[in-house]
Structures are given as structure tokens and as C-alpha cells.
Coordinates of C-alpha atoms in Angstrom, one line a residue:
M1 CA 16.3 11.6 29.1
A2 CA 13.3 9.2 29.8
T3 CA 10.2 9.2 27.6
L4 CA 7.9 7.8 30.2
V5 CA 5.2 10.5 31.5
V6 CA 4.3 9.7 35.0
P7 CA 1.7 11.6 37.2
E8 CA 2.7 13.2 40.4
N9 CA 0.1 11.7 42.7
V10 CA -0.6 7.9 42.5
S11 CA -2.8 5.8 44.6
Y12 CA -1.5 2.2 44.5
V13 CA -4.7 0.8 45.8
D14 CA -6.9 2.8 43.2
D15 CA -4.5 1.4 40.5
A16 CA -4.6 -2.1 41.7
Q17 CA -8.5 -1.9 41.9
A18 CA -8.9 -0.5 38.5
L19 CA -6.6 -3.1 37.1
Q20 CA -8.6 -5.9 38.6
K21 CA -11.7 -4.3 37.2
A22 CA -10.0 -4.2 33.8
C23 CA -9.5 -7.9 34.0
Q24 CA -13.0 -8.8 35.1
G25 CA -15.9 -9.9 33.0
W26 CA -16.1 -11.2 29.5
G27 CA -13.6 -8.7 27.9
T28 CA -10.4 -7.3 29.1
D29 CA -10.3 -3.5 29.3
E30 CA -6.9 -2.9 27.4
K31 CA -7.2 0.6 27.2
A32 CA -7.4 1.0 31.1
I33 CA -4.4 -1.2 31.5
I34 CA -2.4 1.0 29.3
S35 CA -3.6 4.2 30.8
I36 CA -2.3 2.9 34.2
L37 CA 0.8 0.8 33.5
G38 CA 1.9 2.9 30.5
H39 CA 2.3 5.9 32.9
R40 CA 4.1 4.3 36.0
N41 CA 7.6 4.0 36.8
A42 CA 9.4 1.0 38.0
A43 CA 8.9 1.9 41.8
Q44 CA 5.2 2.7 41.3
R45 CA 4.6 -0.5 39.4
K46 CA 6.1 -2.5 42.2
Q47 CA 3.9 -0.9 44.7
I48 CA 1.0 -1.6 42.5
R49 CA 1.8 -5.3 42.3
L50 CA 2.1 -5.5 46.1
A51 CA -1.2 -3.6 46.5
Y52 CA -2.9 -6.0 44.1
S53 CA -1.5 -9.0 45.8
E54 CA -2.7 -7.8 49.3
L55 CA -6.1 -6.7 47.9
F56 CA -6.9 -9.9 45.7
Q57 CA -4.6 -12.6 46.9
E58 CA -3.6 -12.9 43.4
D59 CA -0.1 -12.2 41.3
L60 CA -0.8 -9.2 39.0
V61 CA 1.8 -10.4 36.4
K62 CA 0.2 -13.8 36.2
R63 CA -3.3 -12.3 35.9
L64 CA -2.1 -9.9 33.1
E65 CA -0.4 -12.9 31.3
S66 CA -3.7 -14.8 31.2
E67 CA -5.8 -11.8 30.0
L68 CA -3.6 -10.5 27.4
T69 CA -2.1 -12.0 24.0
G70 CA 0.4 -11.5 21.5
D71 CA 3.0 -8.8 21.3
F72 CA 0.9 -6.8 23.6
E73 CA 1.0 -9.3 26.3
K74 CA 4.7 -9.8 26.0
A75 CA 5.4 -6.0 26.1
V76 CA 3.1 -5.5 29.2
Y77 CA 4.6 -8.6 30.9
R78 CA 8.2 -7.3 30.3
W79 CA 7.3 -3.8 31.5
V80 CA 5.5 -4.7 34.6
L81 CA 8.5 -6.7 36.0
D82 CA 11.2 -5.0 38.1
P83 CA 13.9 -3.9 35.8
E84 CA 16.5 -6.5 37.0
D85 CA 14.0 -9.3 36.8
R86 CA 13.0 -8.3 33.2
D87 CA 16.8 -8.4 32.2
A88 CA 17.1 -11.8 33.9
V89 CA 14.1 -13.0 31.7
L90 CA 15.6 -11.5 28.6
A91 CA 18.9 -13.2 29.3
N92 CA 17.3 -16.5 29.9
V93 CA 15.2 -16.3 26.7
A94 CA 18.4 -15.3 24.8
I95 CA 20.4 -18.2 26.2
R96 CA 17.7 -20.7 25.3
K97 CA 17.6 -19.2 21.7
S98 CA 20.9 -20.6 20.3
G99 CA 22.9 -18.0 18.8
D100 CA 21.1 -14.9 20.2
Y101 CA 24.0 -13.4 21.8
H102 CA 23.3 -9.8 21.3
V103 CA 20.9 -9.5 24.2
I104 CA 23.5 -11.0 26.6
V105 CA 26.0 -8.6 25.3
E106 CA 23.6 -5.5 25.7
I107 CA 22.9 -6.5 29.4
A108 CA 26.5 -7.1 30.2
C109 CA 27.9 -4.0 28.5
V110 CA 25.3 -1.3 28.8
L111 CA 24.3 -1.8 32.6
S112 CA 26.7 -0.5 35.3
S113 CA 28.7 -3.1 37.3
E114 CA 26.2 -2.5 40.2
E115 CA 23.1 -2.9 37.8
L116 CA 24.7 -6.1 36.4
L117 CA 25.4 -7.6 39.7
V118 CA 21.7 -7.0 40.7
V119 CA 20.6 -8.8 37.4
R120 CA 22.7 -11.8 38.2
R121 CA 21.1 -12.1 41.7
A122 CA 17.6 -11.8 40.1
Y123 CA 18.5 -14.5 37.6
H124 CA 19.6 -16.7 40.8
D125 CA 16.3 -16.1 42.4
R126 CA 14.1 -16.8 39.4
Y127 CA 16.0 -19.8 37.7
K128 CA 18.0 -21.4 40.6
H129 CA 21.1 -21.4 38.6
S130 CA 23.8 -18.7 38.0
L131 CA 23.5 -16.6 34.6
E132 CA 27.1 -17.5 33.9
E133 CA 26.4 -21.2 34.7
D134 CA 23.5 -21.4 32.1
L135 CA 25.5 -19.4 29.5
A136 CA 28.4 -21.7 29.8
A137 CA 26.0 -24.7 29.5
H138 CA 24.7 -23.4 26.2
T139 CA 27.9 -22.2 24.6
T140 CA 31.4 -23.4 23.7
G141 CA 34.9 -22.5 22.9
D142 CA 35.7 -18.7 22.3
I143 CA 32.1 -17.6 22.4
R144 CA 31.8 -19.0 25.9
K145 CA 35.1 -17.3 27.0
V146 CA 33.9 -13.9 26.0
L147 CA 30.3 -14.1 27.1
V148 CA 31.0 -15.5 30.5
G149 CA 33.8 -12.9 30.8
L150 CA 31.3 -10.2 29.9
V151 CA 28.7 -11.2 32.3
T152 CA 31.0 -11.8 35.3
A153 CA 32.8 -8.6 34.8
F154 CA 32.8 -6.0 37.6
R155 CA 34.2 -3.0 35.8
Y156 CA 35.6 0.0 37.5
E157 CA 33.1 2.9 36.9
G158 CA 35.3 5.9 37.4
D159 CA 36.7 8.4 34.7
E160 CA 40.4 7.8 35.4
I161 CA 42.4 6.5 32.4
N162 CA 46.0 5.0 31.8
T163 CA 46.9 6.8 28.4
R164 CA 50.0 4.6 28.0
L165 CA 48.0 1.5 28.5
A166 CA 45.3 2.8 25.9
N167 CA 48.2 3.2 23.4
S168 CA 49.6 -0.3 24.0
E169 CA 46.3 -2.0 24.0
A170 CA 45.0 -0.2 21.0
D171 CA 48.1 -1.7 19.2
I172 CA 47.3 -5.1 20.6
L173 CA 43.8 -5.0 19.3
H174 CA 45.0 -3.6 15.9
D175 CA 47.6 -6.4 15.5
A176 CA 45.1 -9.1 16.4
I177 CA 42.6 -7.7 13.7
K178 CA 45.2 -7.5 11.2
D179 CA 46.6 -11.1 11.8
K180 CA 42.8 -12.1 12.0
A181 CA 43.5 -13.6 15.5
F182 CA 40.2 -12.2 16.8
N183 CA 40.0 -14.7 19.4
H184 CA 43.4 -14.0 20.8
E185 CA 43.2 -14.2 24.8
E186 CA 44.4 -10.6 25.0
V187 CA 41.6 -9.3 22.9
I188 CA 39.0 -11.2 25.3
R189 CA 41.1 -10.0 28.4
I190 CA 40.9 -6.3 27.2
L191 CA 37.2 -6.2 26.4
T192 CA 36.2 -8.2 29.5
T193 CA 38.2 -6.5 32.2
R194 CA 38.9 -2.9 31.4
S195 CA 36.7 0.0 32.6
R196 CA 34.3 1.7 30.1
A197 CA 36.5 4.9 30.3
Q198 CA 39.6 2.9 29.6
L199 CA 38.2 1.1 26.7
M200 CA 36.8 4.3 25.2
A201 CA 40.4 5.8 25.4
T202 CA 41.7 2.5 23.7
F203 CA 39.1 2.6 20.9
N204 CA 39.9 6.5 20.2
R205 CA 43.6 5.8 20.2
Y206 CA 43.1 2.9 17.7
R207 CA 41.0 5.3 15.4
D208 CA 43.7 8.1 15.8
D209 CA 46.6 5.7 15.1
H210 CA 45.2 3.5 12.4
G211 CA 42.8 5.8 10.5
S212 CA 39.6 3.7 11.1
S213 CA 37.4 2.7 14.0
I214 CA 37.9 -0.8 15.4
T215 CA 34.2 -1.6 14.6
K216 CA 34.8 -0.8 11.0
D217 CA 37.9 -2.9 10.8
L218 CA 35.9 -5.8 12.3
L219 CA 33.0 -5.2 9.8
D220 CA 35.5 -5.4 6.8
E221 CA 36.2 -9.0 8.0
P222 CA 34.0 -11.9 6.9
A223 CA 31.2 -12.2 9.5
D224 CA 31.0 -15.0 12.0
E225 CA 29.3 -15.3 15.5
F226 CA 32.6 -14.4 17.4
K227 CA 33.3 -11.2 15.4
T228 CA 29.7 -10.2 15.7
V229 CA 29.8 -10.6 19.5
L230 CA 33.0 -8.5 19.6
R231 CA 31.5 -5.7 17.4
T232 CA 28.4 -5.7 19.5
A233 CA 30.3 -5.5 22.8
I234 CA 32.4 -2.7 21.5
R235 CA 29.4 -0.6 20.1
C236 CA 27.5 -1.0 23.5
I237 CA 30.6 0.2 25.5
N238 CA 31.4 3.0 23.1
D239 CA 27.9 4.5 22.6
H240 CA 24.9 2.4 23.6
K241 CA 22.4 4.9 22.4
K242 CA 23.6 4.9 18.9
Y243 CA 23.6 1.1 19.2
Y244 CA 19.9 1.0 20.3
E245 CA 19.0 3.6 17.5
K246 CA 20.3 1.1 14.9
I247 CA 18.5 -1.9 16.6
L248 CA 15.3 0.1 16.4
R249 CA 15.9 1.1 12.7
N250 CA 16.5 -2.4 11.8
A251 CA 13.5 -3.7 13.7
I252 CA 11.2 -1.2 12.1
K253 CA 12.6 -1.3 8.4
K254 CA 12.7 -5.1 8.4
V255 CA 10.2 -6.9 6.2
G256 CA 7.8 -7.9 9.0
T257 CA 8.6 -5.7 12.0
D258 CA 10.9 -7.3 14.5
E259 CA 8.5 -6.9 17.5
D260 CA 11.0 -8.6 20.0
A261 CA 13.7 -6.0 19.3
L262 CA 11.3 -3.0 19.3
T263 CA 9.7 -4.1 22.5
R264 CA 13.0 -4.8 24.3
V265 CA 14.5 -1.5 23.4
T266 CA 11.3 0.4 24.3
V267 CA 10.7 -1.3 27.7
T268 CA 14.4 -1.3 28.8
R269 CA 15.2 2.3 27.9
A270 CA 11.8 4.2 28.4
E271 CA 12.8 5.1 32.0
K272 CA 16.5 5.9 31.1
D273 CA 17.6 7.5 27.8
L274 CA 14.8 6.7 25.2
N275 CA 14.4 10.4 24.5
H276 CA 18.0 10.7 23.4
I277 CA 17.7 7.6 21.3
K278 CA 14.7 9.2 19.7
E279 CA 16.6 12.2 18.8
I280 CA 19.3 10.2 17.2
Y281 CA 16.6 8.2 15.4
Y282 CA 15.1 11.3 13.8
K283 CA 18.6 12.6 12.8
K284 CA 19.3 9.3 11.1
N285 CA 15.9 8.6 9.4
S286 CA 14.2 12.0 9.1
V287 CA 11.2 10.5 10.8
A288 CA 10.0 10.6 14.4
L289 CA 10.4 7.3 16.2
D290 CA 6.9 7.3 17.5
Q291 CA 5.7 8.0 13.9
A292 CA 7.6 5.1 12.6
V293 CA 6.4 2.9 15.4
A294 CA 2.7 4.0 14.8
M295 CA 3.0 3.2 11.1
D296 CA 4.5 -0.2 11.7
T297 CA 2.5 -1.6 14.6
S298 CA -1.3 -1.7 15.4
G299 CA -4.0 -2.1 18.1
D300 CA -3.1 -2.4 21.8
Y301 CA 0.5 -3.2 21.1
K302 CA 0.9 0.1 19.2
A303 CA -1.0 2.2 22.0
F304 CA 1.1 0.7 24.7
L305 CA 4.4 1.4 22.9
L306 CA 3.3 4.9 22.1
A307 CA 2.5 5.4 25.7
L308 CA 6.0 4.4 26.8
L309 CA 7.4 6.5 24.1
G310 CA 5.6 9.6 25.7
K311 CA 3.2 10.0 22.7
E312 CA -0.5 9.1 23.1
E313 CA -2.5 8.0 20.0

């Protein structure tokens, strides 16, 4: 359910030459950049970067960084990278912004085990440290335990579940919340090691046995960083599309748009499930996401996001 509209026949050499032409002279041709990069998938963008490098002995990403500015530059930069490299950059930025843990949780809990492993390799290559090493260096205590546990997890991806285990672990989670022992080692163990299918069975059992969802019970407690991380992890595992819809809603409704969040969700989901997220957004807000984005953004940034949303100006 991607939103990205991609042409069937693409010449990577022609694209590279057109991009080089767009960056030449006194002014940058932003429309040309959007018309090309806003309609190429990850594999195509990689081939364009390679063709550009061979033709002009220059890094396309660095050239675009030097030509573009503001939110538009940030969006294009994150889009043109390989998906795993983009996630590595997002993770590093989040680590350096103290307390910005939701991006780390998204990467750890939305991606498949194989995808997460590829991101961790990309992080190695780019920063010459492991993701978990940098994360551990910038966190302490229970936050460190749960975040390092999430990013180093290699969850089983199958559908098999153990019903008896789901029942017992739903009770463990309920007792921990009731006793306000949110940082109990069993809570961390369950959330950082169980498969997605097993956790969803546990969360469903929790709701059936105790009359409310685990996220609602956590929300009823006074907020702090650790509980926020737990809630984010549970929501990403349970239904990441609903989670992303709320991120977009909050980004747009905020006084002064949260462009970082808007850009992040758009560029990371445009080739995956952004169409489904758009449907949820419309049901929740009675306005189309592309319409909301168009009203809340402007200029080349707006045009680029709308291209990724499958809606031209």
C-alpha cells in the first residue's frame, strides 16, 4: 500500500544528467529535482546515485545537500539515501538529541528482524560504532536496558503463538502495572524478546482478562520517560500504522508544524504502507492527509511531500 508513483521505464543516466543540470548555474531547478526523485523507488534512486557518481565524479547526496535548504533539503536528503542508511541517520540524530527515544523505538519495533539487522550494519559502516554502543553511551538505568534490548532483539517472525504463555505473561504485565513496577525485569524481558505474534496474543489476553488495553492502563499513570518508551514500543508492535497516523496528526495539528515528524513518517512509509496510513488518517480526521499537508506546508517542501504522498500539486 505504497503511495509512491513510479514510472515503468527509467533511464538512470538521463536522470543523473537531468539532476546535474538542475544543480548547475545560478539557481537550482527544484521542480526538476522533485519530478525525478519524487517518483523513483529505493532501487532506482541507488542506480541514479551510481550513475551520477560515474558521470560526474561527484556524490549526488552531497551535491543536493549543498544546493537545497531548510525542510526541503532535509526531506530530499533522507529520501535519497538507501532505506537502511536513512534509518541509521535517524537513529544517530535521535541518540544525540537527549530524550528523543521514540524514533529509536520505531526503528526497533516496526522493522522486521532482518531489516533491523541491516540498519545496524549500516550504522556500523557510517559511524564506526555499533548502534547499541552509542545508545548505551547516551542513556542510563532502565531506559538503557529497554532501548538496548529493543535494538539488539532478533525476534522470531512466524505466526506461531503459545496461548498458555500469553495468558501468564499478560498477568505478569498487569501485576507490574498495578504495582507500579513498570521497570520490572520481566516487563523488559517480555517486550524485548517475544515475537510480534506472541506479544499481540499477550496484549489481547491482557485486554480480555482485565477490561482495558495495556496502553490505556499505562496512559492512566503519571507520565515519565520510561513509561513513554514502553507505550511507544507496545503501540508500534501492536499496530504501527495507527501509531504513525497519530504521529502525523500531532505533527500537523501542533502549533507550528512538526516538520521533522512529518518528514520522517512520509519518507520512511511512502514505499511501504503510507496509503493505509492515509486511510486511517481520513477516518480519524475527516480530511485527506495530502490536503492537510498542503494546508500546513509550503513551497518546494510541500511539493516534494505531496509527490511522495502520490498527490501532485
